[in-house]
Amino acid sequence: MKKILITGSMGQIGTAIAAHLRDLYGTENVIASGLHMRMDSPVCTEGIFEIVDVTNPDQLAKVAAKYRVDTVIHLAALLSARGEEKPQLLWNINMNGLYNVLELARDLNLKVFTPSSIAAFGPTTPPDMTPQDTIQRPSTIYGVSKVAGELLCDYYFKRYGVDTRGVRYPGLISSEKVPSGGTTDYAVHIFYEAIKTGHFTSNIAAGTFMDMMYMPDALNAIVDLLEADPDRLIHRNAFNITAMSFDPEIIKKAIQKHIPNFSMDYKVDPIKQKIAESWPNTLDDSAARQEWDWSPKYDLDAMVEDMIAKLRIKLQKS
Ligand code: VAH
């Protein structure tokens, strides 16, 4: 893996993975890309950045040829809640964007990582310790695009030999970029409000458990899976991975260990709540552990401690 193109670099994962890969592989070997350039973002100012609309195959091909790319980390996508507002836009970006990346990979023999999500499961999926191979009847357009994406990546591997790989991410928690349009966004916003105001209003109800992961583990998963021995990979494009599972009450109590006066109340968003209730409570990630040695480093308490330390610096609050 020498020349890596990242799509969707201005998003929550994209922002973090650009810096991580530049450290790992060298700034000159990482091409970040997105719809817009922002001169206040290190993604654009601390390395190579190109304007790429993934729904435009010519733009993708031009950048891939310009830098002789050999790997694409394809992250450009709309998330679950935004997708319910704009299903047609989500389908165009999430599916035509992925199709264009896979066609480019077929032409140029590129390796492709693109994430699926716990959103690929639905209300009829077994919710506790959700198996690697099980029922996938998601009730969101985002989830439909994730199942279709998993199957499309499998097809391009089996039909054309494209080296496609992916994981089903849980909710991701990070200090670099505030996510938007996601159902799990509350688990990031709670930290900002705990530090800035000492109070948070959760839009997800108490008792709603979702799998979550701290961003450093999410980034290691991308690199470890891309570097994994292909002969060990059975599931390839849709590995369940997780690090923790909690509801708003559990994360509130974990934050109160560091900010004792932190308080929380609820104003449940019915659309996000319905989405959250359709997703698993906990995942079985044994296939990832067996096939490429997946092993998260951060549990809930370690993540909370690191997030608060980083955000206190970022927000200049003690
Ligand atoms: C979302 N953060 O909330 C994304 C993710 C598992 C959730 O796919 O839509």
PDB file of N, CA, C and O and ligand atoms in Angstrom, residues 12 78-81 116-119 142 146 169-172 179 181-185 210-211 275 279, ligand 1:
ATOM      1  N   GLN A  12     -16.175  12.660   9.321  1.00  0.00           N
ATOM      2  CA  GLN A  12     -15.668  12.313  10.661  1.00  0.00           C
ATOM      3  C   GLN A  12     -14.495  11.330  10.580  1.00  0.00           C
ATOM      4  O   GLN A  12     -13.465  11.538  11.214  1.00  0.00           O
ATOM      5  N   LEU A  78     -23.475   9.781   2.661  1.00  0.00           N
ATOM      6  CA  LEU A  78     -24.393  10.410   3.609  1.00  0.00           C
ATOM      7  C   LEU A  78     -24.693   9.394   4.714  1.00  0.00           C
ATOM      8  O   LEU A  78     -24.705   8.187   4.466  1.00  0.00           O
ATOM      9  N   LEU A  79     -24.952   9.877   5.927  1.00  0.00           N
ATOM     10  CA  LEU A  79     -25.228   8.980   7.050  1.00  0.00           C
ATOM     11  C   LEU A  79     -26.729   8.775   7.238  1.00  0.00           C
ATOM     12  O   LEU A  79     -27.545   9.319   6.491  1.00  0.00           O
ATOM     13  N   SER A  80     -27.069   8.001   8.266  1.00  0.00           N
ATOM     14  CA  SER A  80     -28.425   7.463   8.408  1.00  0.00           C
ATOM     15  C   SER A  80     -29.531   8.513   8.515  1.00  0.00           C
ATOM     16  O   SER A  80     -30.510   8.475   7.763  1.00  0.00           O
ATOM     17  N   ALA A  81     -29.387   9.452   9.444  1.00  0.00           N
ATOM     18  CA  ALA A  81     -30.496  10.398   9.660  1.00  0.00           C
ATOM     19  C   ALA A  81     -30.635  11.352   8.481  1.00  0.00           C
ATOM     20  O   ALA A  81     -31.751  11.636   8.014  1.00  0.00           O
ATOM     21  N   SER A 116     -18.929  -0.626   5.837  1.00  0.00           N
ATOM     22  CA  SER A 116     -20.341  -0.812   6.039  1.00  0.00           C
ATOM     23  C   SER A 116     -20.618  -0.315   7.459  1.00  0.00           C
ATOM     24  O   SER A 116     -19.864   0.477   8.007  1.00  0.00           O
ATOM     25  N   SER A 117     -21.731  -0.778   8.028  1.00  0.00           N
ATOM     26  CA  SER A 117     -22.153  -0.185   9.303  1.00  0.00           C
ATOM     27  C   SER A 117     -23.096  -1.141  10.021  1.00  0.00           C
ATOM     28  O   SER A 117     -23.706  -2.017   9.385  1.00  0.00           O
ATOM     29  N   ILE A 118     -23.263  -0.949  11.305  1.00  0.00           N
ATOM     30  CA  ILE A 118     -24.279  -1.733  12.019  1.00  0.00           C
ATOM     31  C   ILE A 118     -25.667  -1.412  11.466  1.00  0.00           C
ATOM     32  O   ILE A 118     -26.629  -2.144  11.705  1.00  0.00           O
ATOM     33  N   ALA A 119     -25.721  -0.316  10.699  1.00  0.00           N
ATOM     34  CA  ALA A 119     -26.984   0.050  10.034  1.00  0.00           C
ATOM     35  C   ALA A 119     -27.385  -0.960   8.971  1.00  0.00           C
ATOM     36  O   ALA A 119     -28.528  -0.933   8.489  1.00  0.00           O
ATOM     37  N   TYR A 142     -30.088   4.335   4.254  1.00  0.00           N
ATOM     38  CA  TYR A 142     -28.654   4.212   4.564  1.00  0.00           C
ATOM     39  C   TYR A 142     -28.299   2.733   4.757  1.00  0.00           C
ATOM     40  O   TYR A 142     -27.326   2.248   4.179  1.00  0.00           O
ATOM     41  N   LYS A 146     -25.937   0.203   2.614  1.00  0.00           N
ATOM     42  CA  LYS A 146     -24.813  -0.516   3.217  1.00  0.00           C
ATOM     43  C   LYS A 146     -24.871  -2.004   2.853  1.00  0.00           C
ATOM     44  O   LYS A 146     -23.857  -2.621   2.535  1.00  0.00           O
ATOM     45  N   TYR A 169     -18.877  -0.678  10.790  1.00  0.00           N
ATOM     46  CA  TYR A 169     -18.551   0.189  11.919  1.00  0.00           C
ATOM     47  C   TYR A 169     -19.769   0.381  12.831  1.00  0.00           C
ATOM     48  O   TYR A 169     -20.895   0.495  12.353  1.00  0.00           O
ATOM     49  N   PRO A 170     -19.538   0.452  14.125  1.00  0.00           N
ATOM     50  CA  PRO A 170     -20.565   0.939  15.052  1.00  0.00           C
ATOM     51  C   PRO A 170     -20.531   2.465  15.058  1.00  0.00           C
ATOM     52  O   PRO A 170     -19.901   3.087  14.179  1.00  0.00           O
ATOM     53  N   GLY A 171     -21.165   3.077  16.011  1.00  0.00           N
ATOM     54  CA  GLY A 171     -21.048   4.527  16.150  1.00  0.00           C
ATOM     55  C   GLY A 171     -19.600   4.879  16.487  1.00  0.00           C
ATOM     56  O   GLY A 171     -18.953   4.176  17.254  1.00  0.00           O
ATOM     57  N   LEU A 172     -19.088   5.945  15.891  1.00  0.00           N
ATOM     58  CA  LEU A 172     -17.691   6.325  16.121  1.00  0.00           C
ATOM     59  C   LEU A 172     -17.607   7.610  16.919  1.00  0.00           C
ATOM     60  O   LEU A 172     -18.348   8.576  16.655  1.00  0.00           O
ATOM     61  N   PRO A 179     -19.459  15.013  14.145  1.00  0.00           N
ATOM     62  CA  PRO A 179     -20.222  14.379  13.072  1.00  0.00           C
ATOM     63  C   PRO A 179     -21.595  15.044  12.911  1.00  0.00           C
ATOM     64  O   PRO A 179     -22.105  15.661  13.845  1.00  0.00           O
ATOM     65  N   GLY A 181     -25.595  14.377  10.853  1.00  0.00           N
ATOM     66  CA  GLY A 181     -26.443  13.531  10.007  1.00  0.00           C
ATOM     67  C   GLY A 181     -26.494  12.084  10.431  1.00  0.00           C
ATOM     68  O   GLY A 181     -27.109  11.252   9.762  1.00  0.00           O
ATOM     69  N   GLY A 182     -25.857  11.764  11.576  1.00  0.00           N
ATOM     70  CA  GLY A 182     -25.843  10.380  12.047  1.00  0.00           C
ATOM     71  C   GLY A 182     -26.745  10.181  13.248  1.00  0.00           C
ATOM     72  O   GLY A 182     -27.048  11.124  13.980  1.00  0.00           O
ATOM     73  N   THR A 183     -27.135   8.945  13.451  1.00  0.00           N
ATOM     74  CA  THR A 183     -27.981   8.601  14.603  1.00  0.00           C
ATOM     75  C   THR A 183     -27.149   8.501  15.876  1.00  0.00           C
ATOM     76  O   THR A 183     -27.639   8.760  16.980  1.00  0.00           O
ATOM     77  N   THR A 184     -25.879   8.149  15.742  1.00  0.00           N
ATOM     78  CA  THR A 184     -25.018   7.992  16.924  1.00  0.00           C
ATOM     79  C   THR A 184     -24.296   9.287  17.283  1.00  0.00           C
ATOM     80  O   THR A 184     -23.463   9.290  18.194  1.00  0.00           O
ATOM     81  N   ASP A 185     -24.591  10.376  16.585  1.00  0.00           N
ATOM     82  CA  ASP A 185     -23.873  11.641  16.816  1.00  0.00           C
ATOM     83  C   ASP A 185     -23.959  12.096  18.269  1.00  0.00           C
ATOM     84  O   ASP A 185     -23.045  12.751  18.771  1.00  0.00           O
ATOM     85  N   MET A 210     -26.429   0.973  21.769  1.00  0.00           N
ATOM     86  CA  MET A 210     -25.824   0.841  20.447  1.00  0.00           C
ATOM     87  C   MET A 210     -24.327   0.562  20.611  1.00  0.00           C
ATOM     88  O   MET A 210     -23.706   1.055  21.558  1.00  0.00           O
ATOM     89  N   ASP A 211     -23.786  -0.225  19.691  1.00  0.00           N
ATOM     90  CA  ASP A 211     -22.338  -0.447  19.691  1.00  0.00           C
ATOM     91  C   ASP A 211     -21.626   0.848  19.321  1.00  0.00           C
ATOM     92  O   ASP A 211     -22.119   1.618  18.483  1.00  0.00           O
ATOM     93  N   ILE A 275     -34.610   4.772  14.224  1.00  0.00           N
ATOM     94  CA  ILE A 275     -33.436   4.174  13.571  1.00  0.00           C
ATOM     95  C   ILE A 275     -32.608   3.403  14.599  1.00  0.00           C
ATOM     96  O   ILE A 275     -32.265   2.235  14.403  1.00  0.00           O
ATOM     97  N   TRP A 279     -31.384  -1.017  15.187  1.00  0.00           N
ATOM     98  CA  TRP A 279     -30.002  -1.523  15.125  1.00  0.00           C
ATOM     99  C   TRP A 279     -29.704  -2.449  16.294  1.00  0.00           C
ATOM    100  O   TRP A 279     -30.398  -2.426  17.319  1.00  0.00           O
TER     101      TRP A 279
HETATM  102  C1  VAH B   1     -24.761   6.974  11.702  1.00  0.00           C
HETATM  103  N1  VAH B   1     -22.516   7.271  12.593  1.00  0.00           N
HETATM  104  O1  VAH B   1     -25.158   7.263  12.836  1.00  0.00           O
HETATM  105  C2  VAH B   1     -23.287   6.588  11.547  1.00  0.00           C
HETATM  106  C3  VAH B   1     -23.062   5.102  11.709  1.00  0.00           C
HETATM  107  C4  VAH B   1     -23.575   3.053  13.054  1.00  0.00           C
HETATM  108  C5  VAH B   1     -23.880   4.485  12.841  1.00  0.00           C
HETATM  109  O2  VAH B   1     -23.232   4.384  10.530  1.00  0.00           O
HETATM  110  O3  VAH B   1     -25.484   6.993  10.714  1.00  0.00           O
END
